[in-house]
Amino acid sequence: MFPLARHTVLRAARSQLYPSSRALNQSALSRLLSTLAVLEQRDGKLQTSSLAAIAAAQKLGGSITAFVAGNAVKGTAAAEAAKIKGLEKVVAVENAAYDKGLPENYAPLLVENIKNGGYTHVIAGHSAFGKNLLPRVAALLDVQQVSDITGIESEDTFVRPIYAGNAILTVQSTDPIKLITVRGTAFQGTETEGGTAEIVDGTDPNAPCPTEWVSEELAKSERPDLATAERVVSGGRGLKSKEDFDRLIPPLADALGAAIGASRAAVDSGFADNSLQVGQTGKNVAPQLYLCAGISGAIQHLAGMKDSKVIAAINKDPDAPIFQVADVGLVGDLFEKVPELTEKLKQ
Ligand SMILES: Cc1cc2nc3c(=O)[nH]c(=O)nc-3n(C[C@H](O)[C@H](O)[C@H](O)COP(=O)(O)OP(=O)(O)OC[C@H]3O[C@@H](n4cnc5c(N)ncnc54)[C@H](O)[C@@H]3O)c2cc1C
């Protein structure tokens, strides 16, 4: 078992001060909250999911400690994290065995450091890293994870979409430690400069790892990252072939300085790489502009892009469901409209 002292204090303070959780005085409560933001790093560089975890921790209030582990991270990812505004300290564990974030040994490592810190909340991004890691941590701590949250109502109440975003669930956790993954598009605005957090050594239990990281193949692109781009141009099955997708979509994306996305039908048909899929089983995006052509607007696609600020759609079918969520719609043949639009944007 691990010490629950901080939580017990929190509960006692709450019950003395407030008859109901609705009447919580957030500022008094926030002094008792302490969150561990689990940072994801790749080759010593912090990933955007880490910033989302910190943004969520800031929304929650209270003190924030960041955690990062991997090969020589103190001089790289931990130093980068120390500059983030609002962090009290950065706990770093330097060991190459944790570099790839394998959950088999990373989970016991994290549990050890959670126990040491007595945190009330542990937050990670809802990326492959967070999704892989936190369920094991939850099992080891015997608490229930709250996944993929898009909102924080109070210290124990969180909002998360279910059924591909068709229903929104408000969930209250009674667990002593709230273990949470956060949707990146819902938590933004972390200031990456101006902080002066202290970097301290974490505990390394040197847990054995029964799996071995062998290799990975990453799609490389000079374009903006799809998950965080300000503008996204997506193509669907209406593009008809990979040749047409490559002929029409990249020039339009270039004209807008946008990332490229695709529907699952386009990915399954081989028009675009799997890493470009937007939707329930792909990436969640919320750019300033989401411009799509030849995409019908199936609910599974909408689940990944309907939080975009402006949605523009080109489709030859005026009854296509995409027009129900689009702010701007163009009914027409994409083989004419896309090159025309690209030319106009270039001018
Ligand atoms: C469990 C599950 C998970 C899924 N996850 C995802 C996901 O993550 N992402 C996702 O996208 N889908 C997902 N899907 C699939 C989803 O249901 C749809 O099948 C898919 O989104 C359809 O892709 P599309 O809009 O490109 O193709 P279609 O539905 O075939 O639509 C093509 C559109 O192109 C238009 N069009 C055709 N020719 C032209 C032209 N010349 N000019 C203009 N318009 C034209 C048509 O009018 C049509 O609206 C999932 C499905 C399941 C069951």
Short mmCIF file of C-alpha atoms and ligand atoms in Angstrom, two decimals, residues 236-238 240 262-266 277-282 294-298 300-301 314-317 320 332-335, ligand 1:
data_model
loop_
_atom_site.label_atom_id
_atom_site.label_comp_id
_atom_site.label_asym_id
_atom_site.label_seq_id
_atom_site.Cartn_x
_atom_site.Cartn_y
_atom_site.Cartn_z
CA GLY A 236 -11.49 11.06 -48.78
CA ARG A 237 -12.62 8.22 -51.00
CA GLY A 238 -14.02 10.78 -53.45
CA LYS A 240 -10.77 7.93 -56.39
CA ALA A 262 -7.40 11.56 -44.75
CA SER A 263 -10.53 9.57 -44.05
CA ARG A 264 -10.25 5.93 -43.13
CA ALA A 265 -11.72 4.95 -46.50
CA ALA A 266 -8.90 6.86 -48.21
CA GLN A 277 -6.10 9.08 -40.67
CA VAL A 278 -8.43 11.46 -38.86
CA GLY A 279 -11.26 10.11 -36.74
CA GLN A 280 -12.34 7.71 -34.06
CA THR A 281 -9.62 5.20 -34.88
CA GLY A 282 -7.19 7.82 -36.16
CA GLY A 294 -14.49 13.95 -51.09
CA ILE A 295 -15.30 13.03 -47.49
CA SER A 296 -18.92 12.11 -46.69
CA GLY A 297 -18.80 12.96 -42.97
CA ALA A 298 -19.39 9.59 -41.29
CA GLN A 300 -16.40 8.08 -37.03
CA HIS A 301 -14.68 10.74 -39.13
CA ILE A 314 -16.11 20.18 -50.91
CA ASN A 315 -18.50 17.43 -51.96
CA LYS A 316 -20.57 16.79 -55.07
CA ASP A 317 -23.49 15.48 -52.99
CA ALA A 320 -23.57 14.62 -47.67
CA GLY A 332 -19.24 20.53 -56.78
CA ASP A 333 -16.81 18.16 -58.42
CA LEU A 334 -13.58 18.15 -56.43
CA PHE A 335 -11.56 17.40 -59.56
C1 LIG B 1 -15.25 1.16 -35.74
C2 LIG B 1 -15.08 2.10 -36.89
C3 LIG B 1 -14.10 3.07 -36.78
C4 LIG B 1 -13.91 3.97 -37.84
N1 LIG B 1 -12.96 4.93 -37.71
C5 LIG B 1 -12.84 5.86 -38.68
C6 LIG B 1 -11.90 6.93 -38.57
O1 LIG B 1 -11.14 7.04 -37.61
N2 LIG B 1 -11.86 7.84 -39.55
C7 LIG B 1 -12.68 7.78 -40.65
O2 LIG B 1 -12.56 8.67 -41.51
N3 LIG B 1 -13.55 6.78 -40.79
C8 LIG B 1 -13.64 5.81 -39.85
N4 LIG B 1 -14.51 4.78 -40.03
C9 LIG B 1 -15.13 4.62 -41.35
C10 LIG B 1 -16.34 5.50 -41.58
O3 LIG B 1 -17.51 4.83 -41.13
C11 LIG B 1 -16.53 5.79 -43.08
O4 LIG B 1 -16.61 4.58 -43.79
C12 LIG B 1 -15.41 6.62 -43.68
O5 LIG B 1 -15.16 7.76 -42.90
C13 LIG B 1 -15.82 7.05 -45.10
O6 LIG B 1 -14.76 7.75 -45.69
P1 LIG B 1 -15.04 8.76 -46.87
O7 LIG B 1 -15.93 9.85 -46.37
O8 LIG B 1 -13.74 9.15 -47.46
O9 LIG B 1 -15.77 7.84 -47.95
P2 LIG B 1 -17.26 7.81 -48.43
O10 LIG B 1 -18.19 7.65 -47.29
O11 LIG B 1 -17.32 6.79 -49.51
O12 LIG B 1 -17.52 9.25 -49.03
C14 LIG B 1 -16.96 9.74 -50.20
C15 LIG B 1 -17.57 11.09 -50.45
O13 LIG B 1 -16.94 11.66 -51.56
C16 LIG B 1 -17.93 12.35 -52.34
N5 LIG B 1 -17.44 12.40 -53.73
C17 LIG B 1 -17.23 11.37 -54.57
N6 LIG B 1 -16.75 11.83 -55.76
C18 LIG B 1 -16.64 13.17 -55.64
C19 LIG B 1 -16.23 14.19 -56.52
N7 LIG B 1 -15.79 13.94 -57.76
N8 LIG B 1 -16.28 15.47 -56.08
C20 LIG B 1 -16.72 15.77 -54.81
N9 LIG B 1 -17.14 14.83 -53.95
C21 LIG B 1 -17.09 13.54 -54.34
C22 LIG B 1 -19.18 11.51 -52.18
O14 LIG B 1 -20.33 12.29 -52.43
C23 LIG B 1 -19.06 11.05 -50.75
O15 LIG B 1 -19.75 11.93 -49.88
C24 LIG B 1 -14.70 3.87 -39.01
C25 LIG B 1 -15.68 2.89 -39.08
C26 LIG B 1 -15.86 2.01 -38.05
C27 LIG B 1 -16.93 0.97 -38.14
#
